[in-house]
Structure formats: C-alpha cells, structure tokens
C-alpha cells in the first residue's frame, strides 16, 4: 500500500515564523520533511511562496504559506493536540495572541532591519535595535494586559494552546531585559554605572557598557538572532556610516509602503492566477475577501497604488464595491470620518 508523502516545511532555523509552525507540527505529532530555504538566494522558492517569505508548507498538492494560515490548516487536518479551545473566551484569547505576534510585532520588528536593506544604511544598528525593541515592547505589554491575573501554567490554561505556540518563538527572539529609568542629573548612584553620566548604559552580569553604539555591538555579538550588520563589508560599512543619519522623509516612507504593497499584491495576483470566480476563492464572499478589500482600498486611497498593475485584484475590488456590507464598512462611511 502506498504511503502518503510527508508534508514538506520550507523554513529556516532562525526564523520565528518557521519556529511557530515547527512547534505546531511537533505538538500534533506530524512527521514532516524539513527543507531549509533562504528566500534571498533560492530563486526557486518564489514558486512555492510568491511572496518569497518563509515559511510555507507543501502537503501533497496543497501549498500553504504564512505561519497563521499553516497552523490553522494543521489544526483542521490533524486533530491531535487541538490548539484552539472550544471555550469561546479562551479561543478568542488564543487568536488575539497569535495575531498580535503575527501582525503587530514580527512584521514591524522586521522593518527595523528591512530598512537597512532597503535604504542601504539609513538606520544605524542602534536605531534599528530601538525600532525592534519598541515594537516588541508594545506587543508584549498588550499581551501582558490581555493575560492580567493569569495563574495558569501556560497562557490560557494548563495545556499548551495556539497562543503559546506563537508566543514562545517571539519571546525567544526578543532579548528579555530589565528596564530601569534613570535621570543622570538627579540620580547620584548612576555615576557608579557610567562615570560620564550619560544614558544609556547596559549592565549584563558583571559587564557594564555605556554608549549606545558600544551596547549595540555588544548585543550583536551576544545575541545572534536578527543580525543587524550585514556580512558584506561594503554594506556593513554603509550601516556603520549611517549612524545618526536623519529619519525618513514622508516621500521615502511612501516608497517603502508602496514597495511592500506591490510585493504583496503581486504575490496575491499569482496565487489567484486564472481566478474566474466572482470573489477571490468562489462565488461567495469568504475570509480572503474580507482581508483583501481593506488593503486594496488603502492602496488606492492612501498610498497611490496603481491598480491597473493587478487586474484580478482590480476586478475583485469592483465586485466588493457592489456589496452593501463592504460599502457600509468603508472608512468614509464611518461616524468618526472627517467630513470632506
Ligand atoms: N506573516 C508571515 C510573515 C513571514 C515573514 O516575515 N518571514 C520572515 C522570516 S520570520 C522572512 O521570510 N524573512 C526573509 C526576508 O524578509 O527576506 C508569517 O507569519 O509567516
């Protein structure tokens, strides 16, 4: 009897997105093939995930990318160790945690070093680290609030659930540090930490380092996750030169938004290649449509995206605009929208 082929996970050891899926696969006892990929150097990977991000799962003729989509796919396919509790409140908590990590921390934190690549060194390592830490701290504080009073072993109970699967890699990726607010002018003891009396300073065991660049380079050596300096000497030098360079102009920010929107829209166009149905995946409105329309709307109305480059998305947008529920949800139709 022929045995079904194992699912293949395209991933990378360091990637927190891959890490989440590996936890889910392991909990569910799925025997899978580990395929290490680097989207930047593997030209064929884009055929698996048109967005060229890791991670993606190939299960027979089904290919799913995006860690949340993959985890929900696994949840449906492999009933062992359910990751979403039946209880609605706990289920909602799990979905919130997963999505905060997936949408409100990781992609924003990734900006911290993506900008280095895009701008060829406009952010210094120190500034990048600050961007990363800002978004991790913001997300973690939100999750702390959501879990206030939590006394269970894991986030939402005494068994590991979806929230834990998404939390653990994010905690692993972030450097857990104690935040100590100081005012060098009024804090007499601070001089013992940094005789120059400048902030910041980092105390790590018996190592005390002051100067933000020195601290960043120390962190770069000690924590290999998310390297902030490229290996290539020229790009590395550019990054180091970029120190203290100013922030981006609105024009430059718009270019970055357009670049990522274009990347995403081109990938979705490829995913929907040959789509002749009324909506994205059939003749009834589904989850994909609910997520697509706001992005297309923002692209057209806020970020000057030329939709003629994406014929399928353009056609879907026209179809969405005929649906009263979509019309009613448009930003301009909301009570707090400014009157034009
Ligand atoms: N929402 C996606 C995000 C995917 C993503 O950002 N993947 C990162 C690794 S964790 C990546 O591919 N980075 C490589 C690059 O930007 O070239 C998911 O959860 O899978």
Tab-separated table of C-alpha atoms in Angstrom, residues 38-251:
chain	number	residue	atom	x	y	z
A	38	UNK	CA	16.882	31.247	2.052
A	39	UNK	CA	14.427	33.398	0.050
A	40	UNK	CA	17.221	35.768	-0.900
A	41	UNK	CA	19.445	33.153	-2.521
A	42	UNK	CA	16.999	30.378	-3.539
A	43	UNK	CA	15.488	31.518	-6.846
A	44	UNK	CA	13.020	28.600	-6.956
A	45	UNK	CA	11.415	29.317	-3.604
A	46	UNK	CA	9.253	32.055	-5.105
A	47	UNK	CA	7.381	29.281	-6.970
A	48	UNK	CA	6.372	27.870	-3.574
A	49	UNK	CA	5.554	31.191	-1.940
A	50	UNK	CA	5.106	34.055	-4.429
A	51	UNK	CA	5.616	36.464	-1.544
A	52	UNK	CA	9.074	34.932	-1.092
A	53	UNK	CA	8.784	34.837	2.701
A	54	UNK	CA	9.383	31.842	4.854
A	55	UNK	CA	7.544	29.794	5.954
A	56	UNK	CA	5.459	27.577	3.626
A	57	UNK	CA	4.068	24.061	3.910
A	58	UNK	CA	3.551	21.734	0.974
A	59	UNK	CA	1.150	18.910	1.713
A	60	UNK	CA	0.554	16.879	-1.442
A	61	UNK	CA	-0.877	19.307	-3.952
A	62	UNK	CA	-1.784	21.852	-1.286
A	63	UNK	CA	0.699	24.651	-0.602
A	64	UNK	CA	0.005	26.981	2.311
A	65	UNK	CA	2.189	29.918	3.259
A	66	UNK	CA	2.041	32.244	6.286
A	67	UNK	CA	2.507	30.743	9.735
A	68	UNK	CA	-1.018	31.511	10.971
A	69	UNK	CA	-2.655	30.048	7.864
A	70	UNK	CA	-0.432	26.963	8.110
A	71	UNK	CA	-1.213	26.483	11.793
A	72	UNK	CA	-4.967	26.750	11.184
A	73	UNK	CA	-4.608	24.294	8.283
A	74	UNK	CA	-2.797	21.860	10.586
A	75	UNK	CA	-5.493	22.379	13.221
A	76	UNK	CA	-8.143	21.223	10.733
A	77	UNK	CA	-6.133	18.366	9.324
A	78	UNK	CA	-4.555	16.914	12.475
A	79	UNK	CA	-6.951	16.665	15.414
A	80	UNK	CA	-4.205	15.549	17.835
A	81	UNK	CA	-3.429	18.224	20.441
A	82	UNK	CA	-6.092	20.793	19.467
A	83	UNK	CA	-4.637	24.295	19.613
A	84	UNK	CA	-7.903	26.196	19.813
A	85	UNK	CA	-10.028	25.580	22.899
A	86	UNK	CA	-13.795	25.084	22.459
A	87	UNK	CA	-14.486	27.719	25.115
A	88	UNK	CA	-15.143	30.941	23.168
A	89	UNK	CA	-13.312	33.236	25.563
A	90	UNK	CA	-10.151	31.128	25.621
A	91	UNK	CA	-10.377	30.650	21.874
A	92	UNK	CA	-10.582	34.420	21.335
A	93	UNK	CA	-7.594	34.944	23.634
A	94	UNK	CA	-5.545	32.464	21.641
A	95	UNK	CA	-6.431	34.089	18.349
A	96	UNK	CA	-5.571	37.518	19.731
A	97	UNK	CA	-2.175	36.431	20.982
A	98	UNK	CA	-1.344	34.648	17.737
A	99	UNK	CA	-2.340	37.617	15.648
A	100	UNK	CA	-0.605	40.215	17.834
A	101	UNK	CA	2.631	38.273	17.379
A	102	UNK	CA	1.963	37.657	13.693
A	103	UNK	CA	0.736	41.094	12.636
A	104	UNK	CA	1.587	43.630	15.298
A	105	UNK	CA	5.049	42.575	16.432
A	106	UNK	CA	7.014	40.476	13.960
A	107	UNK	CA	6.420	42.417	10.693
A	108	UNK	CA	7.026	45.760	12.407
A	109	UNK	CA	10.098	44.494	14.173
A	110	UNK	CA	11.279	43.166	10.800
A	111	UNK	CA	11.091	46.743	9.498
A	112	UNK	CA	13.911	47.593	11.908
A	113	UNK	CA	16.362	45.689	9.808
A	114	UNK	CA	14.461	45.566	6.488
A	115	UNK	CA	15.022	49.312	6.247
A	116	UNK	CA	18.746	48.715	6.443
A	117	UNK	CA	18.453	46.612	3.314
A	118	UNK	CA	16.080	48.959	1.523
A	119	UNK	CA	17.873	52.173	2.335
A	120	UNK	CA	21.416	50.857	2.236
A	121	UNK	CA	22.183	52.034	5.740
A	122	UNK	CA	19.762	54.832	6.562
A	123	UNK	CA	19.239	53.414	10.046
A	124	UNK	CA	22.199	52.810	12.266
A	125	UNK	CA	22.380	49.483	14.140
A	126	UNK	CA	21.426	51.414	17.261
A	127	UNK	CA	18.358	52.969	15.660
A	128	UNK	CA	17.324	49.616	14.185
A	129	UNK	CA	17.576	47.947	17.556
A	130	UNK	CA	15.423	50.707	19.016
A	131	UNK	CA	12.726	50.132	16.353
A	132	UNK	CA	12.776	46.389	17.049
A	133	UNK	CA	12.633	46.853	20.817
A	134	UNK	CA	9.858	49.431	20.545
A	135	UNK	CA	7.508	47.065	18.710
A	136	UNK	CA	8.368	44.020	20.816
A	137	UNK	CA	7.789	46.016	23.997
A	138	UNK	CA	4.484	47.422	22.682
A	139	UNK	CA	3.200	43.972	21.738
A	140	UNK	CA	4.415	42.273	24.903
A	141	UNK	CA	2.794	44.953	27.068
A	142	UNK	CA	-0.500	44.400	25.237
A	143	UNK	CA	-0.293	40.639	25.779
A	144	UNK	CA	0.556	41.200	29.473
A	145	UNK	CA	-2.634	43.239	29.782
A	146	UNK	CA	-4.709	40.612	27.993
A	147	UNK	CA	-3.329	37.947	30.330
A	148	UNK	CA	-3.667	40.022	33.521
A	149	UNK	CA	-4.415	37.767	36.507
A	150	UNK	CA	-3.336	34.671	34.555
A	151	UNK	CA	-2.351	31.978	37.033
A	152	UNK	CA	-2.423	29.012	34.718
A	153	UNK	CA	0.676	27.095	33.710
A	154	UNK	CA	0.517	28.310	30.104
A	155	UNK	CA	-1.038	31.442	28.604
A	156	UNK	CA	-4.672	30.364	28.630
A	157	UNK	CA	-4.755	27.165	30.630
A	158	UNK	CA	-2.737	24.248	31.856
A	159	UNK	CA	-2.292	22.893	28.361
A	160	UNK	CA	-0.295	24.414	25.518
A	161	UNK	CA	-2.546	26.207	23.026
A	162	UNK	CA	-2.224	28.336	19.896
A	163	UNK	CA	-1.258	31.451	21.890
A	164	UNK	CA	1.710	29.629	23.418
A	165	UNK	CA	2.814	28.328	20.021
A	166	UNK	CA	3.048	31.917	18.768
A	167	UNK	CA	4.389	33.440	21.988
A	168	UNK	CA	7.345	31.148	22.653
A	169	UNK	CA	9.343	31.952	19.476
A	170	UNK	CA	8.692	35.669	19.902
A	171	UNK	CA	9.981	35.598	23.477
A	172	UNK	CA	12.963	33.574	22.298
A	173	UNK	CA	13.691	36.102	19.552
A	174	UNK	CA	13.485	39.126	21.812
A	175	UNK	CA	16.119	39.979	24.390
A	176	UNK	CA	14.435	39.958	27.778
A	177	UNK	CA	15.778	42.938	29.671
A	178	UNK	CA	15.002	44.904	32.781
A	179	UNK	CA	14.019	48.472	32.022
A	180	UNK	CA	15.479	50.953	34.500
A	181	UNK	CA	14.519	54.559	34.059
A	182	UNK	CA	17.246	56.968	35.238
A	183	UNK	CA	17.877	60.663	35.315
A	184	UNK	CA	21.637	61.230	35.420
A	185	UNK	CA	21.132	64.734	36.876
A	186	UNK	CA	19.128	63.629	39.867
A	187	UNK	CA	20.276	60.025	40.377
A	188	UNK	CA	23.570	60.200	42.276
A	189	UNK	CA	24.176	56.435	42.044
A	190	UNK	CA	24.088	56.385	38.258
A	191	UNK	CA	27.597	57.827	38.152
A	192	UNK	CA	28.847	54.491	39.511
A	193	UNK	CA	27.399	52.765	36.430
A	194	UNK	CA	28.554	55.342	33.905
A	195	UNK	CA	31.150	57.825	35.158
A	196	UNK	CA	30.348	60.030	32.155
A	197	UNK	CA	26.762	60.232	33.494
A	198	UNK	CA	25.322	59.727	30.007
A	199	UNK	CA	22.428	57.395	29.261
A	200	UNK	CA	22.009	54.631	28.216
A	201	UNK	CA	24.141	52.003	29.934
A	202	UNK	CA	23.701	48.255	29.903
A	203	UNK	CA	24.539	46.014	32.851
A	204	UNK	CA	24.801	42.347	31.889
A	205	UNK	CA	26.096	40.309	34.829
A	206	UNK	CA	29.473	41.816	35.684
A	207	UNK	CA	29.779	43.553	32.323
A	208	UNK	CA	28.860	47.247	32.290
A	209	UNK	CA	28.780	49.039	28.933
A	210	UNK	CA	27.883	52.596	28.172
A	211	UNK	CA	27.490	54.312	24.783
A	212	UNK	CA	24.637	53.194	22.551
A	213	UNK	CA	26.903	52.062	19.708
A	214	UNK	CA	29.082	50.004	22.051
A	215	UNK	CA	25.943	48.472	23.572
A	216	UNK	CA	24.500	47.641	20.142
A	217	UNK	CA	27.712	45.986	19.005
A	218	UNK	CA	27.883	44.014	22.254
A	219	UNK	CA	24.271	42.831	21.706
A	220	UNK	CA	25.112	41.987	18.095
A	221	UNK	CA	27.883	39.648	19.313
A	222	UNK	CA	25.953	38.154	22.189
A	223	UNK	CA	22.536	37.595	20.547
A	224	UNK	CA	22.846	36.160	17.058
A	225	UNK	CA	19.060	36.279	16.365
A	226	UNK	CA	18.251	39.049	13.860
A	227	UNK	CA	21.790	40.196	12.974
A	228	UNK	CA	21.878	43.950	12.480
A	229	UNK	CA	25.069	44.145	10.468
A	230	UNK	CA	25.327	42.504	7.055
A	231	UNK	CA	28.296	40.178	6.393
A	232	UNK	CA	29.161	42.039	3.192
A	233	UNK	CA	31.929	44.538	4.168
A	234	UNK	CA	30.572	47.299	1.924
A	235	UNK	CA	27.018	47.083	3.295
A	236	UNK	CA	28.408	46.725	6.789
A	237	UNK	CA	30.456	49.888	6.338
A	238	UNK	CA	27.399	51.692	4.967
A	239	UNK	CA	25.444	50.720	8.050
A	240	UNK	CA	28.143	51.938	10.363
A	241	UNK	CA	28.459	55.171	8.393
A	242	UNK	CA	24.698	55.611	8.533
A	243	UNK	CA	24.994	56.398	12.249
A	244	UNK	CA	22.933	59.367	13.337
A	245	UNK	CA	21.579	59.934	9.840
A	246	UNK	CA	18.168	61.564	9.926
A	247	UNK	CA	14.809	59.819	9.787
A	248	UNK	CA	12.954	59.209	6.559
A	249	UNK	CA	11.042	61.885	4.686
A	250	UNK	CA	7.304	61.279	4.028
A	251	UNK	CA	8.293	60.591	0.427
